[in-house]
Amino acid sequence: MAATTKIEWTDHTFNPWWGCSRVSPACRFCYADRDAQRYGHQLWRRHGERRMLSDNNWRQPLRWNRQAEQNGKPAKVFCASMADVFEDHPQLDEPRKRLWDLIEATPWLRWQLLTKRPENVAGMAPWADSWPAHVWLGVSVETQRFAEQRIPILLGTPAKTRFLSCEPLLELVDLRKLKVHNRLVDCLGGDVIDPSDGAVLFSAPGVIDWVILGGESGPRSRETNAEWIRSILFQCQHAWAAPFVKQLGAVWAKDLVVGGKSVFSQGDRKGGDWDYWPMDLRVREFPQEVSVRG
């Protein structure tokens, strides 16, 4: 089954609708807003319209599910690259219910739900304490502040597979020492630590299974330092989480010269061609699902 997206960490992208609003520094140069404007859509206003997509578009996951079942191999679906499923917007209540029904009807798909609004998950997702194993839940993490704001909420959800998208990574982030309520939380190893003496107090409610890492792309990209990515790689490799380095960013690509020519001018405009990367950053792993890991 051929992939229907260029995103390296998934097989398909499904957008039930387009549009969202900016909530944090990662949103500053939003590629989705830029892409929507190319088609004449102004969809990134807090109280603006959201663009609903066609019934034919909604039938695509059903086809992917049948293909995956025939192949005997689950397919990954990123939902949604042009929106946030958990945005609190009055236009989204009904299509979100339709999305839950679609997800439940497609057990051969691994639904990757990525949000910057984890505080809305409990009130919007319909599964309470019994999340389907084929639904993965993730949060975006671009700085230490948003790691400490979003990850504890994610750990408190009963999703079977939890992941982070540290893209664009805008600073050095320590995922093993999140400051939460005067304690340190190791979201990769699962410990809650007393910062005064380093003693492990108890286990966190869950761990992060997968960490996607990447720099920023686009004409106004901010720098992602390769050492920031290397640091999180090291953290993952000494804990549970599987790391996936997606790209090193446009700034890195612009600065790299190979054979006397800029990598950027040769078409690698995102720093995504790992043939040019340092060997230790060429890491692309996927999570072992809880149902398989036992």
PDB file of C-alpha atoms in Angstrom:
ATOM      1  CA  MET A   1       0.000   0.000   0.000  1.00  0.00           C
ATOM      2  CA  ALA A   2       1.581   3.250  -1.152  1.00  0.00           C
ATOM      3  CA  ALA A   3       1.888   6.139   1.286  1.00  0.00           C
ATOM      4  CA  THR A   4      -0.232   9.201   0.533  1.00  0.00           C
ATOM      5  CA  THR A   5       1.941  11.758   2.337  1.00  0.00           C
ATOM      6  CA  LYS A   6       5.521  13.017   2.345  1.00  0.00           C
ATOM      7  CA  ILE A   7       5.630  13.083   6.149  1.00  0.00           C
ATOM      8  CA  GLU A   8       8.255  10.497   7.022  1.00  0.00           C
ATOM      9  CA  TRP A   9       6.716   9.261  10.267  1.00  0.00           C
ATOM     10  CA  THR A  10       3.311   8.299   8.928  1.00  0.00           C
ATOM     11  CA  ASP A  11       1.704   6.516   5.962  1.00  0.00           C
ATOM     12  CA  HIS A  12      -1.300   8.758   5.311  1.00  0.00           C
ATOM     13  CA  THR A  13      -2.553  12.200   6.280  1.00  0.00           C
ATOM     14  CA  PHE A  14      -6.265  12.707   6.859  1.00  0.00           C
ATOM     15  CA  ASN A  15      -7.751  16.172   7.347  1.00  0.00           C
ATOM     16  CA  PRO A  16     -11.395  16.224   8.441  1.00  0.00           C
ATOM     17  CA  TRP A  17     -11.319  20.023   8.203  1.00  0.00           C
ATOM     18  CA  TRP A  18      -8.874  22.886   7.740  1.00  0.00           C
ATOM     19  CA  GLY A  19      -8.223  25.743  10.106  1.00  0.00           C
ATOM     20  CA  CYS A  20      -7.057  26.512  13.630  1.00  0.00           C
ATOM     21  CA  SER A  21      -5.720  29.380  15.773  1.00  0.00           C
ATOM     22  CA  ARG A  22      -2.227  30.079  17.073  1.00  0.00           C
ATOM     23  CA  VAL A  23      -1.549  29.176  20.704  1.00  0.00           C
ATOM     24  CA  SER A  24       2.245  29.042  21.189  1.00  0.00           C
ATOM     25  CA  PRO A  25       5.635  29.936  19.649  1.00  0.00           C
ATOM     26  CA  ALA A  26       5.629  26.850  17.398  1.00  0.00           C
ATOM     27  CA  CYS A  27       2.623  28.342  15.595  1.00  0.00           C
ATOM     28  CA  ARG A  28       4.381  31.579  14.643  1.00  0.00           C
ATOM     29  CA  PHE A  29       5.245  30.578  11.060  1.00  0.00           C
ATOM     30  CA  CYS A  30       2.516  27.950  10.661  1.00  0.00           C
ATOM     31  CA  TYR A  31       2.977  25.980   7.436  1.00  0.00           C
ATOM     32  CA  ALA A  32      -0.704  25.013   7.383  1.00  0.00           C
ATOM     33  CA  ASP A  33      -1.804  28.646   7.420  1.00  0.00           C
ATOM     34  CA  ARG A  34       0.696  29.398   4.655  1.00  0.00           C
ATOM     35  CA  ASP A  35      -0.559  26.477   2.554  1.00  0.00           C
ATOM     36  CA  ALA A  36      -4.216  27.406   3.081  1.00  0.00           C
ATOM     37  CA  GLN A  37      -3.569  30.986   1.980  1.00  0.00           C
ATOM     38  CA  ARG A  38      -2.089  29.705  -1.274  1.00  0.00           C
ATOM     39  CA  TYR A  39      -5.557  28.320  -2.012  1.00  0.00           C
ATOM     40  CA  GLY A  40      -7.237  31.571  -1.002  1.00  0.00           C
ATOM     41  CA  HIS A  41      -8.418  30.464   2.473  1.00  0.00           C
ATOM     42  CA  GLN A  42      -8.162  32.604   5.617  1.00  0.00           C
ATOM     43  CA  LEU A  43      -8.706  29.965   8.296  1.00  0.00           C
ATOM     44  CA  TRP A  44      -6.300  30.829  11.130  1.00  0.00           C
ATOM     45  CA  ARG A  45      -8.442  33.282  13.064  1.00  0.00           C
ATOM     46  CA  ARG A  46      -9.651  32.360  16.533  1.00  0.00           C
ATOM     47  CA  HIS A  47     -13.311  33.007  15.738  1.00  0.00           C
ATOM     48  CA  GLY A  48     -13.066  32.561  11.984  1.00  0.00           C
ATOM     49  CA  GLU A  49     -14.475  29.921   9.700  1.00  0.00           C
ATOM     50  CA  ARG A  50     -13.167  26.374   9.445  1.00  0.00           C
ATOM     51  CA  ARG A  51     -13.182  24.687   6.056  1.00  0.00           C
ATOM     52  CA  MET A  52     -15.060  21.367   6.037  1.00  0.00           C
ATOM     53  CA  LEU A  53     -13.852  18.755   3.550  1.00  0.00           C
ATOM     54  CA  SER A  54     -15.864  16.511   1.238  1.00  0.00           C
ATOM     55  CA  ASP A  55     -17.550  13.174   1.857  1.00  0.00           C
ATOM     56  CA  ASN A  56     -15.158  11.623  -0.642  1.00  0.00           C
ATOM     57  CA  ASN A  57     -12.269  12.794   1.531  1.00  0.00           C
ATOM     58  CA  TRP A  58     -13.944  11.197   4.557  1.00  0.00           C
ATOM     59  CA  ARG A  59     -14.161   7.875   2.725  1.00  0.00           C
ATOM     60  CA  GLN A  60     -10.393   7.658   2.250  1.00  0.00           C
ATOM     61  CA  PRO A  61      -9.627   6.143   5.701  1.00  0.00           C
ATOM     62  CA  LEU A  62     -12.191   3.411   5.051  1.00  0.00           C
ATOM     63  CA  ARG A  63     -10.272   2.461   1.899  1.00  0.00           C
ATOM     64  CA  TRP A  64      -6.953   2.577   3.743  1.00  0.00           C
ATOM     65  CA  ASN A  65      -8.395   0.372   6.471  1.00  0.00           C
ATOM     66  CA  ARG A  66      -9.538  -2.257   3.952  1.00  0.00           C
ATOM     67  CA  GLN A  67      -6.134  -2.198   2.245  1.00  0.00           C
ATOM     68  CA  ALA A  68      -4.304  -2.552   5.557  1.00  0.00           C
ATOM     69  CA  GLU A  69      -6.504  -5.486   6.575  1.00  0.00           C
ATOM     70  CA  GLN A  70      -5.910  -7.182   3.216  1.00  0.00           C
ATOM     71  CA  ASN A  71      -2.162  -6.675   3.609  1.00  0.00           C
ATOM     72  CA  GLY A  72      -2.213  -7.824   7.203  1.00  0.00           C
ATOM     73  CA  LYS A  73      -0.245  -4.736   8.227  1.00  0.00           C
ATOM     74  CA  PRO A  74      -1.683  -1.714  10.068  1.00  0.00           C
ATOM     75  CA  ALA A  75      -1.195   1.708   8.445  1.00  0.00           C
ATOM     76  CA  LYS A  76      -0.420   4.928  10.301  1.00  0.00           C
ATOM     77  CA  VAL A  77      -2.658   7.977   9.774  1.00  0.00           C
ATOM     78  CA  PHE A  78      -1.728  11.466  10.955  1.00  0.00           C
ATOM     79  CA  CYS A  79      -4.887  13.419  11.820  1.00  0.00           C
ATOM     80  CA  ALA A  80      -4.841  16.383  11.174  1.00  0.00           C
ATOM     81  CA  SER A  81      -1.962  18.225   9.514  1.00  0.00           C
ATOM     82  CA  MET A  82      -4.113  21.274   8.684  1.00  0.00           C
ATOM     83  CA  ALA A  83      -5.974  21.592  11.977  1.00  0.00           C
ATOM     84  CA  ASP A  84      -6.056  20.628  15.651  1.00  0.00           C
ATOM     85  CA  VAL A  85      -8.648  17.944  16.430  1.00  0.00           C
ATOM     86  CA  PHE A  86      -9.028  19.288  19.980  1.00  0.00           C
ATOM     87  CA  GLU A  87      -9.567  22.957  19.155  1.00  0.00           C
ATOM     88  CA  ASP A  88     -12.566  24.376  21.029  1.00  0.00           C
ATOM     89  CA  HIS A  89     -14.490  25.918  18.154  1.00  0.00           C
ATOM     90  CA  PRO A  90     -18.311  25.859  17.743  1.00  0.00           C
ATOM     91  CA  GLN A  91     -18.096  24.710  14.141  1.00  0.00           C
ATOM     92  CA  LEU A  92     -16.260  21.518  15.095  1.00  0.00           C
ATOM     93  CA  ASP A  93     -18.608  19.735  17.505  1.00  0.00           C
ATOM     94  CA  GLU A  94     -20.455  17.682  14.889  1.00  0.00           C
ATOM     95  CA  PRO A  95     -17.515  16.845  12.586  1.00  0.00           C
ATOM     96  CA  ARG A  96     -15.518  15.787  15.656  1.00  0.00           C
ATOM     97  CA  LYS A  97     -18.243  13.277  16.569  1.00  0.00           C
ATOM     98  CA  ARG A  98     -18.121  12.028  12.996  1.00  0.00           C
ATOM     99  CA  LEU A  99     -14.350  11.628  13.340  1.00  0.00           C
ATOM    100  CA  TRP A 100     -14.688   9.479  16.477  1.00  0.00           C
ATOM    101  CA  ASP A 101     -17.100   7.179  14.620  1.00  0.00           C
ATOM    102  CA  LEU A 102     -14.676   6.931  11.704  1.00  0.00           C
ATOM    103  CA  ILE A 103     -11.774   6.090  14.017  1.00  0.00           C
ATOM    104  CA  GLU A 104     -13.756   3.327  15.706  1.00  0.00           C
ATOM    105  CA  ALA A 105     -14.712   1.908  12.291  1.00  0.00           C
ATOM    106  CA  THR A 106     -11.064   1.619  11.172  1.00  0.00           C
ATOM    107  CA  PRO A 107      -9.163  -0.615  13.643  1.00  0.00           C
ATOM    108  CA  TRP A 108      -6.451  -1.432  11.074  1.00  0.00           C
ATOM    109  CA  LEU A 109      -5.333   2.212  11.112  1.00  0.00           C
ATOM    110  CA  ARG A 110      -3.050   3.670  13.759  1.00  0.00           C
ATOM    111  CA  TRP A 111      -4.595   7.089  14.307  1.00  0.00           C
ATOM    112  CA  GLN A 112      -1.962   9.651  15.318  1.00  0.00           C
ATOM    113  CA  LEU A 113      -3.770  12.527  17.049  1.00  0.00           C
ATOM    114  CA  LEU A 114      -1.377  15.415  17.695  1.00  0.00           C
ATOM    115  CA  THR A 115      -2.500  18.479  19.635  1.00  0.00           C
ATOM    116  CA  LYS A 116      -1.297  21.669  21.275  1.00  0.00           C
ATOM    117  CA  ARG A 117      -4.437  21.614  23.440  1.00  0.00           C
ATOM    118  CA  PRO A 118      -4.217  18.503  25.664  1.00  0.00           C
ATOM    119  CA  GLU A 119      -6.348  20.237  28.287  1.00  0.00           C
ATOM    120  CA  ASN A 120      -9.338  19.701  25.971  1.00  0.00           C
ATOM    121  CA  VAL A 121      -8.809  15.977  25.385  1.00  0.00           C
ATOM    122  CA  ALA A 122     -10.705  14.621  28.395  1.00  0.00           C
ATOM    123  CA  GLY A 123     -13.799  16.660  27.559  1.00  0.00           C
ATOM    124  CA  MET A 124     -13.787  15.924  23.823  1.00  0.00           C
ATOM    125  CA  ALA A 125     -12.554  12.359  23.328  1.00  0.00           C
ATOM    126  CA  PRO A 126     -15.399   9.849  23.825  1.00  0.00           C
ATOM    127  CA  TRP A 127     -13.425   6.950  25.307  1.00  0.00           C
ATOM    128  CA  ALA A 128     -13.036   8.001  28.959  1.00  0.00           C
ATOM    129  CA  ASP A 129     -10.766   5.362  30.551  1.00  0.00           C
ATOM    130  CA  SER A 130     -10.980   2.878  27.649  1.00  0.00           C
ATOM    131  CA  TRP A 131      -9.074   4.324  24.726  1.00  0.00           C
ATOM    132  CA  PRO A 132      -8.820   2.048  21.685  1.00  0.00           C
ATOM    133  CA  ALA A 133      -5.327   0.610  21.279  1.00  0.00           C
ATOM    134  CA  HIS A 134      -5.162   1.887  17.698  1.00  0.00           C
ATOM    135  CA  VAL A 135      -5.417   5.550  18.768  1.00  0.00           C
ATOM    136  CA  TRP A 136      -2.109   7.258  19.552  1.00  0.00           C
ATOM    137  CA  LEU A 137      -2.178  10.611  21.357  1.00  0.00           C
ATOM    138  CA  GLY A 138       0.593  13.182  21.124  1.00  0.00           C
ATOM    139  CA  VAL A 139       1.398  16.768  22.075  1.00  0.00           C
ATOM    140  CA  SER A 140       3.641  19.354  20.425  1.00  0.00           C
ATOM    141  CA  VAL A 141       6.672  20.412  22.457  1.00  0.00           C
ATOM    142  CA  GLU A 142       8.872  23.254  21.236  1.00  0.00           C
ATOM    143  CA  THR A 143      10.326  24.639  24.485  1.00  0.00           C
ATOM    144  CA  GLN A 144      10.818  23.576  28.105  1.00  0.00           C
ATOM    145  CA  ARG A 145       7.837  25.699  29.137  1.00  0.00           C
ATOM    146  CA  PHE A 146       5.449  23.860  26.865  1.00  0.00           C
ATOM    147  CA  ALA A 147       6.979  20.505  27.737  1.00  0.00           C
ATOM    148  CA  GLU A 148       6.132  21.179  31.371  1.00  0.00           C
ATOM    149  CA  GLN A 149       2.697  22.534  30.485  1.00  0.00           C
ATOM    150  CA  ARG A 150       1.508  19.845  28.057  1.00  0.00           C
ATOM    151  CA  ILE A 151       3.288  16.582  28.847  1.00  0.00           C
ATOM    152  CA  PRO A 152       1.857  16.052  32.377  1.00  0.00           C
ATOM    153  CA  ILE A 153      -1.650  16.340  30.922  1.00  0.00           C
ATOM    154  CA  LEU A 154      -0.746  13.808  28.229  1.00  0.00           C
ATOM    155  CA  LEU A 155       0.635  11.404  30.851  1.00  0.00           C
ATOM    156  CA  GLY A 156      -2.660  11.639  32.696  1.00  0.00           C
ATOM    157  CA  THR A 157      -4.665  10.408  29.719  1.00  0.00           C
ATOM    158  CA  PRO A 158      -5.333   6.672  29.236  1.00  0.00           C
ATOM    159  CA  ALA A 159      -4.091   6.566  25.638  1.00  0.00           C
ATOM    160  CA  LYS A 160      -2.202   3.319  25.062  1.00  0.00           C
ATOM    161  CA  THR A 161       0.522   4.997  22.961  1.00  0.00           C
ATOM    162  CA  ARG A 162       1.690   8.513  23.816  1.00  0.00           C
ATOM    163  CA  PHE A 163       4.069  10.591  21.733  1.00  0.00           C
ATOM    164  CA  LEU A 164       5.712  14.001  21.409  1.00  0.00           C
ATOM    165  CA  SER A 165       6.394  16.111  18.342  1.00  0.00           C
ATOM    166  CA  CYS A 166       9.407  18.265  19.186  1.00  0.00           C
ATOM    167  CA  GLU A 167       9.198  20.105  15.884  1.00  0.00           C
ATOM    168  CA  PRO A 168      10.093  22.850  15.508  1.00  0.00           C
ATOM    169  CA  LEU A 169      12.443  22.379  18.446  1.00  0.00           C
ATOM    170  CA  LEU A 170      13.291  25.939  19.528  1.00  0.00           C
ATOM    171  CA  GLU A 171      15.556  25.348  22.521  1.00  0.00           C
ATOM    172  CA  LEU A 172      17.228  22.666  24.607  1.00  0.00           C
ATOM    173  CA  VAL A 173      14.541  20.601  26.366  1.00  0.00           C
ATOM    174  CA  ASP A 174      15.074  18.169  29.239  1.00  0.00           C
ATOM    175  CA  LEU A 175      12.302  15.556  29.084  1.00  0.00           C
ATOM    176  CA  ARG A 176      13.673  13.674  32.081  1.00  0.00           C
ATOM    177  CA  LYS A 177      13.420  16.637  34.463  1.00  0.00           C
ATOM    178  CA  LEU A 178      10.091  18.375  33.955  1.00  0.00           C
ATOM    179  CA  LYS A 179       9.339  20.790  36.786  1.00  0.00           C
ATOM    180  CA  VAL A 180       5.766  20.035  37.839  1.00  0.00           C
ATOM    181  CA  HIS A 181       4.315  21.147  41.208  1.00  0.00           C
ATOM    182  CA  ASN A 182       7.718  21.386  42.928  1.00  0.00           C
ATOM    183  CA  ARG A 183       8.711  17.936  41.725  1.00  0.00           C
ATOM    184  CA  LEU A 184      10.669  16.601  38.784  1.00  0.00           C
ATOM    185  CA  VAL A 185       8.905  14.265  36.379  1.00  0.00           C
ATOM    186  CA  ASP A 186      10.854  11.934  34.120  1.00  0.00           C
ATOM    187  CA  CYS A 187       8.332  11.476  31.314  1.00  0.00           C
ATOM    188  CA  LEU A 188      10.576   8.968  29.511  1.00  0.00           C
ATOM    189  CA  GLY A 189      11.583   6.780  32.454  1.00  0.00           C
ATOM    190  CA  GLY A 190       8.393   7.114  34.477  1.00  0.00           C
ATOM    191  CA  ASP A 191       9.727   8.461  37.791  1.00  0.00           C
ATOM    192  CA  VAL A 192       8.560  11.377  39.928  1.00  0.00           C
ATOM    193  CA  ILE A 193      11.599  12.756  41.759  1.00  0.00           C
ATOM    194  CA  ASP A 194      12.146  14.909  44.841  1.00  0.00           C
ATOM    195  CA  PRO A 195      14.395  17.759  43.562  1.00  0.00           C
ATOM    196  CA  SER A 196      15.915  18.317  47.019  1.00  0.00           C
ATOM    197  CA  ASP A 197      17.659  14.939  47.241  1.00  0.00           C
ATOM    198  CA  GLY A 198      16.968  13.161  43.942  1.00  0.00           C
ATOM    199  CA  ALA A 199      14.921  10.436  45.604  1.00  0.00           C
ATOM    200  CA  VAL A 200      12.286   8.669  43.514  1.00  0.00           C
ATOM    201  CA  LEU A 201       8.933   9.358  45.172  1.00  0.00           C
ATOM    202  CA  PHE A 202       6.625   7.249  42.974  1.00  0.00           C
ATOM    203  CA  SER A 203       5.975   6.261  39.378  1.00  0.00           C
ATOM    204  CA  ALA A 204       4.347   8.675  36.974  1.00  0.00           C
ATOM    205  CA  PRO A 205       0.931   7.644  35.570  1.00  0.00           C
ATOM    206  CA  GLY A 206       2.559   6.747  32.248  1.00  0.00           C
ATOM    207  CA  VAL A 207       5.532   7.289  29.991  1.00  0.00           C
ATOM    208  CA  ILE A 208       6.157   8.744  26.551  1.00  0.00           C
ATOM    209  CA  ASP A 209       6.543   6.000  23.963  1.00  0.00           C
ATOM    210  CA  TRP A 210       7.766   7.974  20.962  1.00  0.00           C
ATOM    211  CA  VAL A 211       9.536  11.307  20.345  1.00  0.00           C
ATOM    212  CA  ILE A 212       9.620  12.960  16.911  1.00  0.00           C
ATOM    213  CA  LEU A 213      12.409  15.527  16.500  1.00  0.00           C
ATOM    214  CA  GLY A 214      12.850  18.200  13.884  1.00  0.00           C
ATOM    215  CA  GLY A 215      13.848  21.698  12.933  1.00  0.00           C
ATOM    216  CA  GLU A 216      11.705  24.381  11.335  1.00  0.00           C
ATOM    217  CA  SER A 217      11.200  24.699   7.590  1.00  0.00           C
ATOM    218  CA  GLY A 218       9.947  27.586   5.509  1.00  0.00           C
ATOM    219  CA  PRO A 219      11.253  31.028   4.451  1.00  0.00           C
ATOM    220  CA  ARG A 220      11.458  32.498   7.984  1.00  0.00           C
ATOM    221  CA  SER A 221      12.725  29.434   9.817  1.00  0.00           C
ATOM    222  CA  ARG A 222      14.264  29.741  13.248  1.00  0.00           C
ATOM    223  CA  GLU A 223      17.366  27.740  14.125  1.00  0.00           C
ATOM    224  CA  THR A 224      17.247  24.293  15.660  1.00  0.00           C
ATOM    225  CA  ASN A 225      20.657  23.433  17.094  1.00  0.00           C
ATOM    226  CA  ALA A 226      21.767  19.875  16.298  1.00  0.00           C
ATOM    227  CA  GLU A 227      22.952  19.579  19.915  1.00  0.00           C
ATOM    228  CA  TRP A 228      19.384  20.044  21.132  1.00  0.00           C
ATOM    229  CA  ILE A 229      18.293  17.108  18.983  1.00  0.00           C
ATOM    230  CA  ARG A 230      21.317  15.088  20.076  1.00  0.00           C
ATOM    231  CA  SER A 231      20.452  15.719  23.734  1.00  0.00           C
ATOM    232  CA  ILE A 232      16.894  14.403  23.380  1.00  0.00           C
ATOM    233  CA  LEU A 233      18.169  11.432  21.382  1.00  0.00           C
ATOM    234  CA  PHE A 234      20.439  10.573  24.304  1.00  0.00           C
ATOM    235  CA  GLN A 235      17.548  10.949  26.738  1.00  0.00           C
ATOM    236  CA  CYS A 236      15.360   8.605  24.689  1.00  0.00           C
ATOM    237  CA  GLN A 237      18.062   6.009  24.234  1.00  0.00           C
ATOM    238  CA  HIS A 238      18.414   5.691  28.006  1.00  0.00           C
ATOM    239  CA  ALA A 239      14.699   5.260  28.624  1.00  0.00           C
ATOM    240  CA  TRP A 240      11.523   3.822  27.075  1.00  0.00           C
ATOM    241  CA  ALA A 241      10.922   6.192  24.212  1.00  0.00           C
ATOM    242  CA  ALA A 242      11.674   5.507  20.546  1.00  0.00           C
ATOM    243  CA  PRO A 243      13.269   8.573  18.844  1.00  0.00           C
ATOM    244  CA  PHE A 244      12.535   9.622  15.264  1.00  0.00           C
ATOM    245  CA  VAL A 245      14.639  12.421  13.753  1.00  0.00           C
ATOM    246  CA  LYS A 246      12.515  13.860  10.954  1.00  0.00           C
ATOM    247  CA  GLN A 247      14.613  16.781   9.706  1.00  0.00           C
ATOM    248  CA  LEU A 248      17.275  19.207  10.899  1.00  0.00           C
ATOM    249  CA  GLY A 249      15.598  22.366   9.627  1.00  0.00           C
ATOM    250  CA  ALA A 250      16.029  24.937   6.883  1.00  0.00           C
ATOM    251  CA  VAL A 251      18.623  26.977   8.781  1.00  0.00           C
ATOM    252  CA  TRP A 252      20.851  23.895   9.110  1.00  0.00           C
ATOM    253  CA  ALA A 253      20.380  23.116   5.399  1.00  0.00           C
ATOM    254  CA  LYS A 254      21.305  26.664   4.377  1.00  0.00           C
ATOM    255  CA  ASP A 255      24.541  26.493   6.354  1.00  0.00           C
ATOM    256  CA  LEU A 256      25.667  23.106   5.018  1.00  0.00           C
ATOM    257  CA  VAL A 257      27.931  22.969   1.976  1.00  0.00           C
ATOM    258  CA  VAL A 258      28.684  19.635   0.295  1.00  0.00           C
ATOM    259  CA  GLY A 259      30.957  19.362  -2.717  1.00  0.00           C
ATOM    260  CA  GLY A 260      31.242  23.133  -2.897  1.00  0.00           C
ATOM    261  CA  LYS A 261      27.468  23.580  -3.195  1.00  0.00           C
ATOM    262  CA  SER A 262      24.849  24.549  -0.640  1.00  0.00           C
ATOM    263  CA  VAL A 263      22.597  21.639   0.328  1.00  0.00           C
ATOM    264  CA  PHE A 264      19.733  24.114   0.359  1.00  0.00           C
ATOM    265  CA  SER A 265      20.351  25.100  -3.258  1.00  0.00           C
ATOM    266  CA  GLN A 266      20.427  21.404  -4.209  1.00  0.00           C
ATOM    267  CA  GLY A 267      16.821  21.004  -3.122  1.00  0.00           C
ATOM    268  CA  ASP A 268      17.105  19.885   0.501  1.00  0.00           C
ATOM    269  CA  ARG A 269      15.174  22.879   1.795  1.00  0.00           C
ATOM    270  CA  LYS A 270      14.198  21.317   5.145  1.00  0.00           C
ATOM    271  CA  GLY A 271      17.405  19.578   6.154  1.00  0.00           C
ATOM    272  CA  GLY A 272      15.577  16.309   5.651  1.00  0.00           C
ATOM    273  CA  ASP A 273      18.098  14.332   3.594  1.00  0.00           C
ATOM    274  CA  TRP A 274      19.873  12.251   6.177  1.00  0.00           C
ATOM    275  CA  ASP A 275      22.653  11.294   3.788  1.00  0.00           C
ATOM    276  CA  TYR A 276      24.109  14.675   4.786  1.00  0.00           C
ATOM    277  CA  TRP A 277      23.555  14.254   8.539  1.00  0.00           C
ATOM    278  CA  PRO A 278      26.048  13.291  11.242  1.00  0.00           C
ATOM    279  CA  MET A 279      25.853   9.515  11.652  1.00  0.00           C
ATOM    280  CA  ASP A 280      24.586   9.636  15.234  1.00  0.00           C
ATOM    281  CA  LEU A 281      21.524  11.661  14.214  1.00  0.00           C
ATOM    282  CA  ARG A 282      20.381   9.119  11.609  1.00  0.00           C
ATOM    283  CA  VAL A 283      17.807   7.565  13.898  1.00  0.00           C
ATOM    284  CA  ARG A 284      14.231   6.780  12.903  1.00  0.00           C
ATOM    285  CA  GLU A 285      12.428   4.411  15.233  1.00  0.00           C
ATOM    286  CA  PHE A 286       8.748   3.732  15.810  1.00  0.00           C
ATOM    287  CA  PRO A 287       7.067   2.898  19.108  1.00  0.00           C
ATOM    288  CA  GLN A 288       6.338  -0.661  20.098  1.00  0.00           C
ATOM    289  CA  GLU A 289       2.629  -0.604  20.824  1.00  0.00           C
ATOM    290  CA  VAL A 290       1.467  -1.453  24.324  1.00  0.00           C
ATOM    291  CA  SER A 291      -0.734  -4.271  23.006  1.00  0.00           C
ATOM    292  CA  VAL A 292       2.379  -5.834  21.472  1.00  0.00           C
ATOM    293  CA  ARG A 293       4.831  -4.888  24.224  1.00  0.00           C
ATOM    294  CA  GLY A 294       2.558  -6.357  26.873  1.00  0.00           C
TER     295      GLY A 294
END
